[in-house]
Short mmCIF file of C-alpha atoms in Angstrom, two decimals:
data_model
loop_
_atom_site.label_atom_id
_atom_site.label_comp_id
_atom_site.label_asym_id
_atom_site.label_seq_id
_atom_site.Cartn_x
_atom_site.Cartn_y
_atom_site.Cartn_z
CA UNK O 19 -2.20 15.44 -20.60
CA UNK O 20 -4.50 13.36 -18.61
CA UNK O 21 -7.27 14.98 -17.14
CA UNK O 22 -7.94 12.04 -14.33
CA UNK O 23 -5.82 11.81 -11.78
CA UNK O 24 -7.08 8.25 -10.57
CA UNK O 25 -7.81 6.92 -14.42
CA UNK O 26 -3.39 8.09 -14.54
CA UNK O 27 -2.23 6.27 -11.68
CA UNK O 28 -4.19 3.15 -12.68
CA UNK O 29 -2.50 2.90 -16.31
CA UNK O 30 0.75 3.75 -14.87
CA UNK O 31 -0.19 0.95 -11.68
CA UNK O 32 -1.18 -1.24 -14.76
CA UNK O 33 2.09 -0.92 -16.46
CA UNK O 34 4.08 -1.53 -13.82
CA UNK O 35 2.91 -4.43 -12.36
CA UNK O 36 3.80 -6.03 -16.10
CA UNK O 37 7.45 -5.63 -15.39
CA UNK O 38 7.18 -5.89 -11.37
CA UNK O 39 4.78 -9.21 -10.72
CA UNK O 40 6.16 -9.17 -7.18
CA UNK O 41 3.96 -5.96 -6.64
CA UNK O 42 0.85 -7.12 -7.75
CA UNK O 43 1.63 -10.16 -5.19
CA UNK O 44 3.03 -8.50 -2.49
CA UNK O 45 -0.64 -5.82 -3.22
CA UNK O 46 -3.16 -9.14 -2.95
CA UNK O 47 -1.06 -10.33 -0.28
CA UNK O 48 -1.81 -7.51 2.54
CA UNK O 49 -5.13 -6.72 0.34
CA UNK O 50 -6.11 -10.12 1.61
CA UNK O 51 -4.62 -9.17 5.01
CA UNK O 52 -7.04 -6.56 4.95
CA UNK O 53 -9.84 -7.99 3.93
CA UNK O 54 -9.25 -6.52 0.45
CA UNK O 55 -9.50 -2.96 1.32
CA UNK O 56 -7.94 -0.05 -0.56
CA UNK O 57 -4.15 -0.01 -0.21
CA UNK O 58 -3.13 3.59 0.06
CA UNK O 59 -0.97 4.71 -2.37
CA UNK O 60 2.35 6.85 0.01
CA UNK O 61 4.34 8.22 -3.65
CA UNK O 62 5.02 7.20 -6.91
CA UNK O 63 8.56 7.67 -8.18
CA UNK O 64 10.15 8.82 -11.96
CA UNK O 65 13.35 9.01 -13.38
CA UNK O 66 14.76 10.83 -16.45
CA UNK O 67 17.58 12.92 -17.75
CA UNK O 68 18.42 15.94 -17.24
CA UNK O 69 18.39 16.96 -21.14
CA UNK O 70 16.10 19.42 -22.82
CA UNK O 71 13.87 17.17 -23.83
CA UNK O 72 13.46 14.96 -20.95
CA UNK O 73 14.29 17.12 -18.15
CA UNK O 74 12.34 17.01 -14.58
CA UNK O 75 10.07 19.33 -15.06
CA UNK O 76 8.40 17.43 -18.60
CA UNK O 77 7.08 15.14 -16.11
CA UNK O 78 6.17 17.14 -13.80
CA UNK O 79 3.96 19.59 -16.33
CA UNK O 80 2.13 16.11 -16.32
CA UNK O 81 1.34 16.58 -11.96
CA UNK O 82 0.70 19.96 -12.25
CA UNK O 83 -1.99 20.08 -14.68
CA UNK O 84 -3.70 17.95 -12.72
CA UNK O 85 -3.41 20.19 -9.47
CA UNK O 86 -0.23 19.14 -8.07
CA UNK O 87 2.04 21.17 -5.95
CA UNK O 88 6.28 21.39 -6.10
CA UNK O 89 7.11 21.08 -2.45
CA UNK O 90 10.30 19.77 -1.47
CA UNK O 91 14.45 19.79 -3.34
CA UNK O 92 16.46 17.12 -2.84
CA UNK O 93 20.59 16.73 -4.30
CA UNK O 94 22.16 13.71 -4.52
CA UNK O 95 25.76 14.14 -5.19
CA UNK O 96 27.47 10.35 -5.29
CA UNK O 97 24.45 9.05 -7.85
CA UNK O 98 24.28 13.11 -9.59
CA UNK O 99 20.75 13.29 -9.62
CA UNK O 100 17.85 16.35 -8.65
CA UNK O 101 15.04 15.51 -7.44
CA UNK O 102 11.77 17.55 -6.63
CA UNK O 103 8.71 16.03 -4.76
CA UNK O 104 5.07 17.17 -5.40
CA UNK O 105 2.09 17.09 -3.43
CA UNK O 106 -1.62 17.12 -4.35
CA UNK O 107 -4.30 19.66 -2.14
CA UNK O 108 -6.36 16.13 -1.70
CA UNK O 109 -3.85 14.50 0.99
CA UNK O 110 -5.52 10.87 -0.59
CA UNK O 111 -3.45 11.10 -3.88
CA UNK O 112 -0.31 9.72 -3.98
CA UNK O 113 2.60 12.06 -3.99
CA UNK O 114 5.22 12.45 -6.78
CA UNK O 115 8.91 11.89 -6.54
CA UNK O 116 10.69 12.47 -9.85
CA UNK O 117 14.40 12.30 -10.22
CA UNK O 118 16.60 13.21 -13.06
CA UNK O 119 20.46 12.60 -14.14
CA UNK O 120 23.02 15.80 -14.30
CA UNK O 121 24.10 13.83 -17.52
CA UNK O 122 27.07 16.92 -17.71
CA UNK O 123 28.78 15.54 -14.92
CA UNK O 124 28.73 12.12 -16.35
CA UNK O 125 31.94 10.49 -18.78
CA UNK O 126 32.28 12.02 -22.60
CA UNK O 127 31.13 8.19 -23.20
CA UNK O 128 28.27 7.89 -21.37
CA UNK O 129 26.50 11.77 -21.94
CA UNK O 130 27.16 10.24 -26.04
CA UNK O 131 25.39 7.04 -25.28
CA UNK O 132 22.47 9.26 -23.36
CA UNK O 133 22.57 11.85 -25.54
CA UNK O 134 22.23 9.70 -28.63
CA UNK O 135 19.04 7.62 -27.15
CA UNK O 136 16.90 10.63 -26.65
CA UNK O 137 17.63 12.19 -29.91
CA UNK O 138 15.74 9.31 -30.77
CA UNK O 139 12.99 10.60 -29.35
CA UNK O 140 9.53 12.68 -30.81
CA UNK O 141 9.76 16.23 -30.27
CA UNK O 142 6.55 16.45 -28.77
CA UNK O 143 6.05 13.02 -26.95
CA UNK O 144 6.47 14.24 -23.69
CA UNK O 145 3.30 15.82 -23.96
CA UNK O 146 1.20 12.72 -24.85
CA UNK O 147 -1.28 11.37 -22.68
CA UNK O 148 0.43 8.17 -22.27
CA UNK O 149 3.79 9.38 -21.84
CA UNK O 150 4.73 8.84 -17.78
CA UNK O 151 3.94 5.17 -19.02
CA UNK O 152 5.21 4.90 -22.45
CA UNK O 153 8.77 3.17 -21.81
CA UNK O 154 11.37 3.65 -23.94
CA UNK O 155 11.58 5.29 -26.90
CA UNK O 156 14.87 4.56 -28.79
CA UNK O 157 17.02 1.61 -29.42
CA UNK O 158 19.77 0.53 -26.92
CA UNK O 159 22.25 -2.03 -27.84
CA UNK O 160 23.65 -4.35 -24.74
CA UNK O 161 26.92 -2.88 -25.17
CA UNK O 162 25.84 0.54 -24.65
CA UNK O 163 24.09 -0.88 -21.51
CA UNK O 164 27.10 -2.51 -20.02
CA UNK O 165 28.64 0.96 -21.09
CA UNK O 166 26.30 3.21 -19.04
CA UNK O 167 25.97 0.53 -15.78
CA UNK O 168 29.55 0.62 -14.81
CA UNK O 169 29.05 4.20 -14.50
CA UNK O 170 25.45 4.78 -13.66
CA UNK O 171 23.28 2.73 -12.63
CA UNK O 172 20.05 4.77 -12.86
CA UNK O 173 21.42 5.58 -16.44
CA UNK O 174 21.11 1.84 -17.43
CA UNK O 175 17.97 1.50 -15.75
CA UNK O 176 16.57 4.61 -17.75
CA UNK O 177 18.10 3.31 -21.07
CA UNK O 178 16.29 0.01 -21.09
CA UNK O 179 12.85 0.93 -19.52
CA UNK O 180 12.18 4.40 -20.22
CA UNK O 181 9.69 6.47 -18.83
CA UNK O 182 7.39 4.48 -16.48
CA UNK O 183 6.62 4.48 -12.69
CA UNK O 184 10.46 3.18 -11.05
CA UNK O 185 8.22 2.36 -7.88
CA UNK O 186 4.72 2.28 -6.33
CA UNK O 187 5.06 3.28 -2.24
CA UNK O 188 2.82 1.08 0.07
CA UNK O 189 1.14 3.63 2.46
CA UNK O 190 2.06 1.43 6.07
CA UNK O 191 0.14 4.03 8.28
CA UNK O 192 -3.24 2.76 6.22
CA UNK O 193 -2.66 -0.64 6.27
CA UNK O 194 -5.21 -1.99 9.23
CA UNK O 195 -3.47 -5.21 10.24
CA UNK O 196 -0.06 -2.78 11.28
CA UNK O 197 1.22 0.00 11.15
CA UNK O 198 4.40 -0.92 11.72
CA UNK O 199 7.36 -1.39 9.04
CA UNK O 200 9.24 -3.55 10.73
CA UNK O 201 5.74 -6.14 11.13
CA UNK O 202 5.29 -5.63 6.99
CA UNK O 203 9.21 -6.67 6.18
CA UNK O 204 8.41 -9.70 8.71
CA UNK O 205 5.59 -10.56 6.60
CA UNK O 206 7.18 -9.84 2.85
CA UNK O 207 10.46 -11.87 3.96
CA UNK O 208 8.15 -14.94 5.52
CA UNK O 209 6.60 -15.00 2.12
CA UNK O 210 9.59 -15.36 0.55
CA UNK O 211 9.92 -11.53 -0.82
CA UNK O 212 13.50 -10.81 -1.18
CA UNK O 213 13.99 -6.85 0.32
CA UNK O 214 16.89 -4.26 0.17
CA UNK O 215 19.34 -4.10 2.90
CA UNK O 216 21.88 -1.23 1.41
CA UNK O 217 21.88 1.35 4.45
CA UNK O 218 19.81 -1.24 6.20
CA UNK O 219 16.71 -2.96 5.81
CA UNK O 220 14.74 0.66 7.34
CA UNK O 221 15.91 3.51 5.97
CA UNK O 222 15.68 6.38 8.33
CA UNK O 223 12.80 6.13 11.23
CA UNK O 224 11.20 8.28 13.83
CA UNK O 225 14.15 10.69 14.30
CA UNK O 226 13.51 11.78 10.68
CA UNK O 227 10.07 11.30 10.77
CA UNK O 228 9.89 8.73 7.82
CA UNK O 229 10.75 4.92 7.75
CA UNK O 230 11.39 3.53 4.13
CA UNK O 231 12.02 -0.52 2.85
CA UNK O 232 11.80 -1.69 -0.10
CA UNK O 233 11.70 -4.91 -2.49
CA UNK O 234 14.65 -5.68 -4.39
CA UNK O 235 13.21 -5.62 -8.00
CA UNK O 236 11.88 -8.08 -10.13
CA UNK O 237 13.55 -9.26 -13.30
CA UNK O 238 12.26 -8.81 -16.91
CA UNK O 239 13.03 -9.05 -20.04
CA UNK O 240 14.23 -6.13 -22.33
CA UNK O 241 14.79 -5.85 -26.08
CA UNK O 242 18.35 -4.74 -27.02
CA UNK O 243 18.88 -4.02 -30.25
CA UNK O 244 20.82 -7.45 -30.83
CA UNK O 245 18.91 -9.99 -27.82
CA UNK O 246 16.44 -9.85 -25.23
CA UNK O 247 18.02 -10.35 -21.79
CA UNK O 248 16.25 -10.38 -18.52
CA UNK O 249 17.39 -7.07 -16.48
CA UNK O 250 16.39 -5.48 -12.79
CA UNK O 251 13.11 -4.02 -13.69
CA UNK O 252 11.11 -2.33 -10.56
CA UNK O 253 10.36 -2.40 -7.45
CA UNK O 254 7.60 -1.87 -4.51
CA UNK O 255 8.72 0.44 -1.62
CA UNK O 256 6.72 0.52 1.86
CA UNK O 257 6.71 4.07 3.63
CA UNK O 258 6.25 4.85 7.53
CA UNK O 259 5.30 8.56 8.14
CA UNK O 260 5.22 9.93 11.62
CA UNK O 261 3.79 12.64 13.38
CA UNK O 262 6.54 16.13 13.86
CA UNK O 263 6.45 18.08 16.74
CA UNK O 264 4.07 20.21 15.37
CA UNK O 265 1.65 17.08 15.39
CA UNK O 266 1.34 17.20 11.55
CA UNK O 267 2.59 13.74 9.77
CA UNK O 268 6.06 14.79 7.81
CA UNK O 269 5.06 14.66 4.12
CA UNK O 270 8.75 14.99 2.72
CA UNK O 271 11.46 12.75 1.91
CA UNK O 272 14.57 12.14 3.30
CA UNK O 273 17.94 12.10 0.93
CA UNK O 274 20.06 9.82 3.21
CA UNK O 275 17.38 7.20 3.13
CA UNK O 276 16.37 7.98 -0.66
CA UNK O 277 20.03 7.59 -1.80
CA UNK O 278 19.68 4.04 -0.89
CA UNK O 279 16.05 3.45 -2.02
CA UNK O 280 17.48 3.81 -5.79
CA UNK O 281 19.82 0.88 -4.81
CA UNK O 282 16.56 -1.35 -5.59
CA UNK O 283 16.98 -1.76 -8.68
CA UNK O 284 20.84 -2.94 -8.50
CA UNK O 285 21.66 -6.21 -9.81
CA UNK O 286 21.38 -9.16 -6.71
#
């Protein structure tokens, strides 16, 4: 377990932007709108499956030791994923989303194909250091991908890039230039930044206290166990929080808007 929070995010920022160049871009982009200050980090988001040995709460046990905080529960039915988000005392670190796949509700086919990765897996790897940006950890052959996407989605995109941040969350409310979402998509679409328009190109807005967009993601390569083939890899979200009645900024998520976030990584 890592006992820096800030040394974490930076391997797991360092690993992602490997497999999501558009993020490092899009970062030096309103960096340089900002006269290179510090963009602020909204959430960082994980998937997995819900299995023994990869379930939820193995990533989490990473957060926690480090001070985090489970806070909100979130069901998505269509996609059959749980999802818990955490929270750290210090508002300045990033929050935590991390999903994970009922793989029992899935096809006989596809819980065979998921079950038979991670019993490729170490017993005890989910408790290295380097293991919320360690990637995959078993072979996967491109028929057992087409095999998983028709059903899932989020089950192909876990079978070919493992355990690794699925997206990095541009805080908007820190960004000097604007604070407005709808001024940041202007600017990531003028520079020729492709974005997600399932459910809309903002997800959600002042009504539910959070506005969400998001990149569509980048393309990489992955090693089946017959070819390498360039897949949907990640993606770089931008987050709007506003102010509840209460006059406290909403620190949640919102399931509606989330449910299309995870359409990011989709094929175009």
């Amino acid at each position: 377990m890592h006992s820096n929070i800030d040394t974490l995010f930076a391997n797991m920022w360092e690993d992602y932007v490997k497999i999501t160049p558009s993020a490092h871009k899009i970062h030096t982009l309103l960096a340089g709108e900002e006269n290179n200050s510090n963009i602020v980090n909204d959430h960082v988001a994980f998937r997995t499956f819900a299995l023994d040995k990869t379930r939820l709460d193995k990533l989490a046990a990473h957060f926690l030791a480090l001070g985090y905080e489970a806070k909100g529960d979130y069901d998505f039915e269509a996609k059959k994923l749980t999802a818990k988000h955490f929270e750290h005392p210090d508002d300045t670190k990033p929050k935590v989303f991390i999903s994970e796949l009922r793989v029992d509700e899935l096809s006989d086919d596809v819980q065979a194909i998921i079950k038979k990765l991670v019993a490729q897996m170490p017993s005890d790897i989910t408790d290295a250091d380097n293991f919320l940006y360690s990637g995959k950890h078993w072979d996967v052959s491109k028929a057992e991908y087409d095999t998983l996407i028709n059903e899932s989605e989020y089950a192909a995109w876990m079978a070919a890039w493992g355990f690794r941040a699925n997206h990095f969350t541009v805080s908007v409310n820190h960004l000097s230039r604007t604070n407005e979402l709808s001024d940041v998509n202007t600017l990531l679409k003028e520079a020729g930044f492709v974005l997600n328009t399932s459910g809309g190109e903002i997800k959600g807005g002042p009504e539910v206290f959070l506005a969400q967009s998001s990149t569509m993601a980048d393309r990489s390569d992955v090693s089946f166990s017959e070819e390498t083939l360039s897949i949907p890899s990640c993606f770089y979200e931008f987050a709007q929080r506003y102010d509840m009645p209460n006059g406290e900024r909403y620190q949640g998520f919102v399931a509606a808007s989330a449910d299309k976030i995870f359409e990011s990584t989709n094929a175009k």
